[in-house]
Short mmCIF file of C-alpha atoms and ligand atoms in Angstrom, two decimals:
data_model
loop_
_atom_site.label_atom_id
_atom_site.label_comp_id
_atom_site.label_asym_id
_atom_site.label_seq_id
_atom_site.Cartn_x
_atom_site.Cartn_y
_atom_site.Cartn_z
CA MET A 14 139.75 70.24 70.66
CA SER A 15 142.86 71.35 68.19
CA GLU A 16 143.16 69.28 65.12
CA GLN A 17 147.34 67.65 64.82
CA LYS A 18 148.99 65.87 61.23
CA ALA A 19 150.35 62.61 62.57
CA LEU A 20 150.41 59.38 60.33
CA LEU A 21 148.67 56.18 61.32
CA ILE A 22 149.06 52.44 60.41
CA GLU A 23 144.97 51.90 60.06
CA SER A 24 144.92 48.48 61.30
CA LYS A 25 146.92 45.67 62.11
CA GLN A 26 148.87 45.23 58.73
CA GLY A 27 147.10 47.91 57.93
CA ARG A 28 148.42 50.71 55.66
CA PHE A 29 150.08 53.84 56.45
CA VAL A 30 147.49 56.58 56.37
CA VAL A 31 147.51 60.84 57.22
CA SER A 32 144.70 62.07 58.67
CA SER A 33 143.63 64.82 61.83
CA ILE A 34 143.87 63.52 65.16
CA PRO A 35 143.49 65.70 68.91
CA LYS A 36 146.68 67.39 69.41
CA PRO A 37 148.17 66.22 72.31
CA THR A 38 147.89 69.04 75.13
CA LEU A 39 148.28 69.74 79.06
CA PRO A 40 151.30 66.88 80.10
CA PRO A 41 151.12 64.74 83.15
CA PRO A 42 154.00 65.59 85.60
CA GLY A 43 156.94 65.10 84.87
CA GLU A 44 156.50 64.78 80.95
CA LEU A 45 156.69 67.50 77.66
CA ILE A 46 154.84 68.22 75.17
CA VAL A 47 157.43 68.77 71.16
CA LYS A 48 156.21 70.12 68.62
CA VAL A 49 157.73 67.30 66.02
CA GLN A 50 160.62 70.10 63.67
CA ALA A 51 162.31 66.90 63.13
CA THR A 52 161.35 62.85 62.52
CA ALA A 53 163.90 59.73 61.74
CA LEU A 54 163.21 56.33 60.11
CA ASN A 55 164.26 53.30 61.35
CA PRO A 56 163.79 49.91 60.16
CA VAL A 57 161.39 49.03 62.68
CA ASP A 58 159.11 51.21 62.34
CA TRP A 59 158.12 49.18 58.76
CA LYS A 60 158.54 45.85 60.35
CA ILE A 61 155.71 46.97 62.56
CA GLN A 62 153.95 47.49 59.53
CA ALA A 63 154.78 45.20 58.07
CA TYR A 64 154.99 41.47 60.58
CA GLY A 65 151.72 43.12 62.84
CA ILE A 66 153.74 43.21 66.01
CA PHE A 67 154.35 45.56 69.00
CA TYR A 68 151.27 47.32 69.21
CA GLU A 69 148.00 45.56 70.74
CA LYS A 70 145.88 48.77 69.83
CA TYR A 71 145.09 50.26 66.38
CA PRO A 72 145.42 52.45 64.51
CA ALA A 73 149.08 53.02 65.41
CA ILE A 74 151.10 55.86 65.08
CA VAL A 75 155.13 54.63 65.22
CA GLY A 76 158.07 56.95 65.19
CA SER A 77 161.05 56.15 68.14
CA ASP A 78 163.26 59.17 66.65
CA VAL A 79 162.34 63.23 67.80
CA ALA A 80 163.46 66.52 67.02
CA GLY A 81 161.98 69.56 67.83
CA ASP A 82 161.01 72.72 69.60
CA VAL A 83 159.26 72.22 73.98
CA GLU A 84 155.61 73.13 73.32
CA GLU A 85 154.37 73.17 77.33
CA ILE A 86 155.78 71.93 80.51
CA GLY A 87 154.93 69.51 82.48
CA GLU A 88 154.21 69.57 87.07
CA GLY A 89 157.04 69.38 88.40
CA VAL A 90 159.52 69.68 85.48
CA VAL A 91 162.96 71.49 85.78
CA GLY A 92 165.73 72.63 83.13
CA PHE A 93 163.15 73.02 79.71
CA LYS A 94 161.26 75.65 78.79
CA LYS A 95 158.93 76.76 75.81
CA GLY A 96 161.39 77.08 72.63
CA ASP A 97 163.62 74.63 73.68
CA ARG A 98 165.07 72.53 71.32
CA VAL A 99 164.55 69.29 72.42
CA PHE A 100 165.28 65.50 71.03
CA LEU A 101 164.16 62.28 72.27
CA GLN A 102 163.36 58.63 72.31
CA GLY A 103 159.18 58.31 71.57
CA SER A 104 158.37 54.53 72.29
CA PHE A 105 155.92 51.78 70.99
CA ALA A 106 152.79 54.14 71.94
CA ASN A 107 149.78 56.40 70.09
CA GLU A 108 150.39 59.03 72.67
CA TYR A 109 154.83 58.83 72.67
CA GLY A 110 155.22 57.78 68.52
CA GLY A 111 157.24 60.50 66.23
CA PHE A 112 155.31 60.54 63.44
CA GLN A 113 153.00 63.35 64.53
CA GLN A 114 152.89 66.52 64.82
CA TYR A 115 153.11 67.30 68.70
CA THR A 116 153.84 64.30 71.17
CA ARG A 117 154.41 63.63 74.72
CA ALA A 118 157.71 62.58 76.10
CA ARG A 119 158.68 61.94 79.48
CA ALA A 120 161.51 64.97 80.70
CA ASP A 121 164.40 62.10 82.24
CA PHE A 122 164.58 60.99 79.13
CA VAL A 123 164.93 64.39 76.79
CA ALA A 124 168.41 66.87 76.30
CA HIS A 125 168.53 69.83 74.79
CA ILE A 126 170.09 70.66 70.84
CA PRO A 127 173.13 72.16 70.29
CA LYS A 128 173.64 74.40 68.20
CA GLN A 129 175.78 73.05 66.07
CA LEU A 130 173.21 70.57 65.47
CA SER A 131 169.59 70.82 63.08
CA TYR A 132 166.58 69.30 63.85
CA SER A 133 168.01 66.69 60.62
CA GLN A 134 172.07 65.84 62.65
CA ALA A 135 169.44 65.48 66.26
CA ALA A 136 167.05 62.77 64.63
CA SER A 137 169.35 60.41 64.12
CA ILE A 138 170.37 59.87 67.48
CA PRO A 139 167.64 58.68 69.65
CA LEU A 140 166.58 55.08 68.87
CA ALA A 141 170.01 54.06 67.23
CA LEU A 142 172.37 55.35 69.89
CA ALA A 143 170.24 53.10 72.35
CA THR A 144 170.87 50.31 70.01
CA ALA A 145 174.68 50.36 70.22
CA ALA A 146 174.70 51.92 74.04
CA ILE A 147 172.29 49.83 76.17
CA GLY A 148 174.18 47.09 74.08
CA LEU A 149 177.98 48.05 74.62
CA TYR A 150 177.70 49.53 78.01
CA VAL A 151 174.08 48.23 79.98
CA ASN A 152 175.09 44.96 82.41
CA GLN A 153 173.69 41.68 80.94
CA PRO A 154 170.96 40.60 80.13
CA SER A 155 170.47 44.40 78.61
CA GLY A 156 173.84 44.47 76.93
CA ILE A 157 177.78 43.26 77.40
CA GLY A 158 178.38 45.16 80.90
CA LEU A 159 180.78 47.89 78.70
CA ASN A 160 180.06 51.08 81.13
CA PRO A 161 176.97 50.79 83.38
CA LEU A 162 177.45 54.03 84.24
CA PHE A 163 177.95 55.87 81.46
CA ASP A 164 181.97 56.92 83.15
CA THR A 165 183.88 59.25 80.95
CA SER A 166 186.83 57.54 82.82
CA THR A 167 186.72 53.84 81.97
CA ASN A 168 189.27 52.21 80.04
CA TYR A 169 190.13 49.69 77.86
CA SER A 170 192.96 51.07 75.54
CA GLY A 171 194.73 48.34 73.66
CA GLN A 172 192.04 45.89 73.63
CA ALA A 173 190.02 45.13 70.06
CA ALA A 174 186.77 44.56 69.10
CA LEU A 175 184.78 44.25 65.83
CA VAL A 176 181.50 46.29 64.44
CA ILE A 177 179.85 43.59 61.97
CA GLY A 178 178.01 46.43 60.16
CA GLY A 179 179.64 49.95 60.80
CA SER A 180 177.54 52.24 58.77
CA THR A 181 174.58 50.97 59.47
CA SER A 182 172.60 54.17 61.41
CA VAL A 183 173.59 51.96 64.63
CA GLY A 184 177.09 51.38 63.54
CA GLN A 185 178.54 53.47 62.85
CA TYR A 186 176.90 54.98 67.33
CA ALA A 187 178.48 51.35 67.90
CA ILE A 188 182.02 52.98 66.27
CA GLN A 189 182.24 56.62 68.68
CA LEU A 190 180.80 54.75 71.48
CA LEU A 191 183.77 51.63 70.96
CA ARG A 192 186.21 55.07 70.51
CA TYR A 193 184.96 56.86 73.65
CA VAL A 194 185.75 53.75 76.07
CA LYS A 195 189.57 53.90 73.60
CA PHE A 196 188.58 50.94 71.84
CA GLY A 197 191.74 50.13 70.05
CA PRO A 198 191.87 48.60 67.49
CA ILE A 199 188.23 49.09 66.45
CA ILE A 200 187.76 47.33 62.92
CA THR A 201 185.03 47.76 60.68
CA TYR A 202 182.72 44.97 57.76
CA ALA A 203 180.77 47.38 55.35
CA SER A 204 180.28 48.62 51.93
CA GLY A 205 184.18 50.08 51.17
CA ARG A 206 183.21 53.69 50.04
CA HIS A 207 182.40 53.61 53.75
CA SER A 208 185.77 53.98 54.96
CA GLU A 209 187.37 57.22 55.33
CA TYR A 210 183.60 57.73 56.96
CA LEU A 211 183.78 54.75 59.18
CA LYS A 212 187.80 55.83 59.66
CA SER A 213 186.29 59.72 60.96
CA LEU A 214 184.16 58.15 63.80
CA GLY A 215 186.70 55.75 64.77
CA ALA A 216 187.33 52.27 63.23
CA THR A 217 190.94 51.83 63.02
CA ASP A 218 190.64 49.47 59.90
CA CYS A 219 187.44 48.15 57.28
CA ILE A 220 187.13 45.21 55.81
CA ASP A 221 184.99 45.25 52.25
CA ARG A 222 182.02 43.52 52.84
CA ASN A 223 181.91 42.96 49.23
CA GLN A 224 185.39 42.04 48.50
CA VAL A 225 185.36 39.67 51.59
CA SER A 226 183.11 37.20 52.14
CA LEU A 227 181.42 36.57 55.89
CA SER A 228 183.24 33.02 55.71
CA GLU A 229 186.09 34.47 55.06
CA LEU A 230 186.14 36.99 57.44
CA PRO A 231 187.12 35.03 60.58
CA ARG A 232 190.79 35.13 59.32
CA VAL A 233 190.86 38.28 57.71
CA VAL A 234 190.35 39.48 60.80
CA LYS A 235 192.79 38.05 62.57
CA LYS A 236 195.34 39.09 60.10
CA LEU A 237 194.47 42.54 61.59
CA THR A 238 194.83 41.97 64.68
CA GLY A 239 197.96 40.07 64.27
CA GLY A 240 195.94 37.56 66.56
CA VAL A 241 194.97 39.23 69.47
CA PRO A 242 191.77 37.95 70.78
CA VAL A 243 188.51 40.28 69.78
CA LYS A 244 186.56 41.29 72.98
CA VAL A 245 183.80 42.99 71.49
CA VAL A 246 182.26 41.86 68.48
CA TYR A 247 179.00 44.33 67.64
CA ASP A 248 177.00 42.86 65.41
CA ALA A 249 174.61 45.65 63.34
CA ILE A 250 173.32 42.77 60.21
CA SER A 251 173.09 40.05 63.19
CA ASN A 252 171.49 38.01 60.46
CA ASP A 253 173.48 35.10 59.59
CA SER A 254 177.06 37.68 60.49
CA GLN A 255 176.33 36.26 63.77
CA PHE A 256 178.28 32.53 63.13
CA ALA A 257 181.90 34.95 61.94
CA GLY A 258 181.41 37.17 64.66
CA TYR A 259 180.84 34.71 67.69
CA GLU A 260 184.05 32.14 65.62
CA ILE A 261 186.38 36.08 65.97
CA LEU A 262 185.20 36.66 69.66
CA ALA A 263 187.03 36.22 72.06
CA GLU A 264 186.89 32.92 74.89
CA ASP A 265 186.54 36.07 76.83
CA GLY A 266 184.80 38.30 75.14
CA GLY A 267 180.92 39.92 74.82
CA MET A 268 179.30 40.24 70.94
CA VAL A 269 176.18 42.37 71.45
CA LEU A 270 173.16 40.90 68.56
CA THR A 271 170.20 43.34 67.69
CA GLY A 272 167.96 40.61 65.86
CA GLU A 273 167.20 36.97 67.09
CA ASN A 274 169.65 34.90 68.34
CA LYS A 275 171.00 32.14 66.18
CA LEU A 276 173.91 30.34 68.65
CA GLN A 277 171.73 29.50 71.33
CA ASP A 278 172.98 25.55 70.66
CA LYS A 279 176.84 26.58 70.40
CA ILE A 280 176.27 28.25 73.35
CA ASP A 281 174.28 26.05 76.12
CA GLY A 282 176.92 22.59 77.28
CA THR A 283 178.81 24.10 75.28
CA GLY A 284 181.06 25.44 78.93
CA SER A 285 181.47 28.17 77.06
CA LYS A 286 182.23 31.78 77.96
CA LYS A 287 181.18 33.86 75.40
CA THR A 288 178.63 36.30 76.33
CA VAL A 289 175.77 38.03 74.22
CA ALA A 290 173.79 39.92 74.80
CA ARG A 291 170.34 40.32 72.02
CA VAL A 292 169.46 43.76 72.38
CA PHE A 293 166.12 45.83 73.31
CA ALA A 294 167.11 49.82 72.26
CA SER A 295 164.82 51.00 74.81
CA PRO A 296 166.28 53.45 77.86
CA PHE A 297 162.05 53.54 79.92
CA MET A 298 162.87 49.46 81.02
CA PRO A 299 163.48 48.87 84.87
CA THR A 300 166.60 47.76 83.54
CA THR A 301 168.08 49.74 81.84
CA GLN A 302 166.48 53.31 83.47
CA GLU A 303 168.89 54.80 85.31
CA PHE A 304 171.41 54.08 82.29
CA GLY A 305 168.42 55.89 79.84
CA LYS A 306 168.79 59.45 82.32
CA ALA A 307 172.02 59.45 82.74
CA MET A 308 173.35 59.32 78.84
CA TYR A 309 170.46 61.78 78.58
CA LYS A 310 172.77 64.05 80.85
CA ASN A 311 175.35 62.88 79.14
CA LEU A 312 174.17 63.21 75.47
CA THR A 313 174.18 66.97 74.67
CA LYS A 314 178.05 67.74 75.77
CA LEU A 315 179.24 64.29 74.75
CA ILE A 316 177.51 66.00 70.54
CA GLU A 317 179.18 70.10 72.18
CA ASP A 318 183.06 67.87 73.25
CA GLY A 319 182.79 66.15 69.34
CA ASP A 320 182.88 62.83 70.50
CA LEU A 321 179.36 62.15 69.43
CA VAL A 322 178.78 63.23 65.53
CA PRO A 323 175.03 62.80 64.60
CA ASN A 324 174.98 59.87 61.52
CA ARG A 325 174.76 61.86 58.47
CA VAL A 326 171.73 62.92 57.17
CA GLU A 327 168.80 63.05 53.84
CA ASP A 328 165.88 64.89 54.43
CA LEU A 329 161.91 63.77 52.82
CA PRO A 330 159.79 65.89 51.28
CA ASP A 331 156.51 65.59 51.50
CA GLY A 332 156.33 66.33 55.53
CA LEU A 333 154.84 63.01 57.21
CA ALA A 334 152.89 61.66 53.42
CA GLY A 335 156.90 61.30 53.23
CA ILE A 336 157.24 58.65 55.16
CA ILE A 337 155.34 55.40 53.27
CA ALA A 338 158.35 55.76 49.73
CA GLY A 339 160.82 56.00 53.04
CA LEU A 340 160.55 53.40 54.52
CA GLU A 341 159.55 51.03 51.40
CA ARG A 342 162.91 51.97 50.54
CA MET A 343 164.19 51.09 53.17
CA LYS A 344 163.03 47.90 53.74
CA LYS A 345 164.16 47.47 49.86
CA ASP A 346 167.92 47.45 51.49
CA GLN A 347 168.43 50.79 48.90
CA VAL A 348 169.19 52.86 52.07
CA SER A 349 172.50 53.61 52.70
CA GLY A 350 174.28 54.90 54.87
CA VAL A 351 172.65 57.67 55.52
CA LYS A 352 170.10 57.96 57.93
CA LEU A 353 166.46 59.11 56.40
CA VAL A 354 164.62 62.39 58.06
CA ALA A 355 160.86 63.85 57.25
CA TYR A 356 158.97 67.33 58.20
CA PRO A 357 156.25 66.37 59.59
CA GLN A 358 155.14 70.59 60.34
CA GLU A 359 155.71 70.43 56.47
CA THR A 360 152.43 67.98 55.30
CA SER A 361 149.75 70.01 54.21
N1 NAP B 30 167.28 44.94 69.33
C1 NAP B 30 166.75 46.53 68.96
O1 NAP B 30 166.08 47.14 69.98
C2 NAP B 30 167.19 46.88 67.53
C3 NAP B 30 166.80 48.56 67.20
C4 NAP B 30 167.49 49.29 66.38
C5 NAP B 30 168.11 48.76 65.29
N2 NAP B 30 167.32 47.12 65.61
C6 NAP B 30 167.70 46.40 63.85
O2 NAP B 30 169.28 46.97 63.82
C7 NAP B 30 169.64 46.28 62.23
C8 NAP B 30 170.52 48.21 61.89
O3 NAP B 30 169.30 49.20 62.23
P1 NAP B 30 170.03 50.42 62.24
O4 NAP B 30 169.08 52.10 61.67
O5 NAP B 30 171.26 50.42 61.79
O6 NAP B 30 169.38 51.09 59.89
P2 NAP B 30 170.24 51.09 58.63
O7 NAP B 30 170.59 52.16 59.14
O8 NAP B 30 168.82 51.07 57.70
O9 NAP B 30 171.36 50.08 57.77
C9 NAP B 30 171.45 50.43 57.08
C10 NAP B 30 172.86 49.54 56.44
O10 NAP B 30 172.66 47.80 56.43
C11 NAP B 30 174.25 47.80 55.69
N3 NAP B 30 173.76 46.02 55.93
C12 NAP B 30 172.86 45.86 55.04
N4 NAP B 30 173.56 44.36 54.94
C13 NAP B 30 174.68 44.47 55.42
C14 NAP B 30 175.52 43.36 55.75
N5 NAP B 30 175.26 41.99 55.17
N6 NAP B 30 176.32 43.84 56.09
C15 NAP B 30 176.90 44.29 56.15
N7 NAP B 30 176.37 45.57 56.07
C16 NAP B 30 174.67 45.68 56.32
C17 NAP B 30 174.74 48.91 54.45
O11 NAP B 30 175.88 48.71 54.57
P3 NAP B 30 176.56 48.87 53.13
O12 NAP B 30 176.02 50.49 52.53
O13 NAP B 30 177.75 49.29 53.49
O14 NAP B 30 175.93 47.51 52.01
C18 NAP B 30 173.01 50.24 54.32
O15 NAP B 30 174.67 51.14 54.85
C19 NAP B 30 168.34 46.19 61.90
O16 NAP B 30 168.21 45.08 61.58
C20 NAP B 30 166.87 46.49 62.96
O17 NAP B 30 165.94 46.28 62.23
C21 NAP B 30 167.81 46.38 65.91
#
């Protein structure tokens, strides 16, 4: 049986190690085997290792972002041929993880990489985009329902939105998806050094988080909007930032959280009409799969048309082994405004 290299979490909360394991062959009907050329890192990867969440079986292979080449094609799959450049989201199961040299993929959730994108740029997209898109566009309880059919004509012009943590990978896609449905103004809260870049993605106003504290944020946003109600708050940080976001949110507005919801006692029993959705960024669930398929159908064109640009990327050395130091940097909050990407085929 032929072998491949994979980055394994040896045991629950155990070490990351590079190891040889069997290479997947013969994809089941509806699936592809993809040779992983680039895989991006996400906070959830180190959280799974550190806290022992989401996986029951070990050793475990994580990694949610894949860009690569179609290696094998399962029965019934149309639209792909061997060697096509593709990108896709991995999921929390070893056969679908990104931190290995070959992975399985459900063909309905795979898109062609547009010519202008490198493998590493394409790998920056899947999980972070799904986190933004499901939270903003899918109906409750998964999201706040702004564009459940991924319709091109949805129009919220004249309505204000705020993205807290605009320079995060997720925040950058949230800004672009708000621009796609024509929100304006789109205000963001992030480090000032990213302001120009975030404006290029669609932000109209950037509030520097090093100048304005969370407690001052509601007042500063109100001044910027001239009192126009903020219909949407996307909180890509979701620590105590959610209290500021909730205060800013219009009475009939919707707020998306990427982390634990601490707002329950503000919502329960107060008669508030504000909607709060905590996103779980899987496009494969019964409640999200129709939307996920529509998103993957649209994805290549969205990028070709310039509606969506990938994150800026930093390429990591040392193949799969390089992921370990990259995740340490993320854990220590030492990554700012870029997506870290590893190249599994360069593993020695
Ligand atoms: N629920 C889900 O399914 C799901 C899925 C994906 C991600 N997430 C979560 O969403 C969050 C964002 O993920 P990501 O991959 O986008 O993160 P990321 O790109 O790794 O985030 C790094 C950025 O965080 C920013 N930041 C840190 N603290 C901040 C604060 N207090 N206020 C504003 N910005 C702050 C830094 O911004 P500056 O450089 O501007 O200072 C830095 O650029 C993480 O907590 C992640 O675990 C949840």
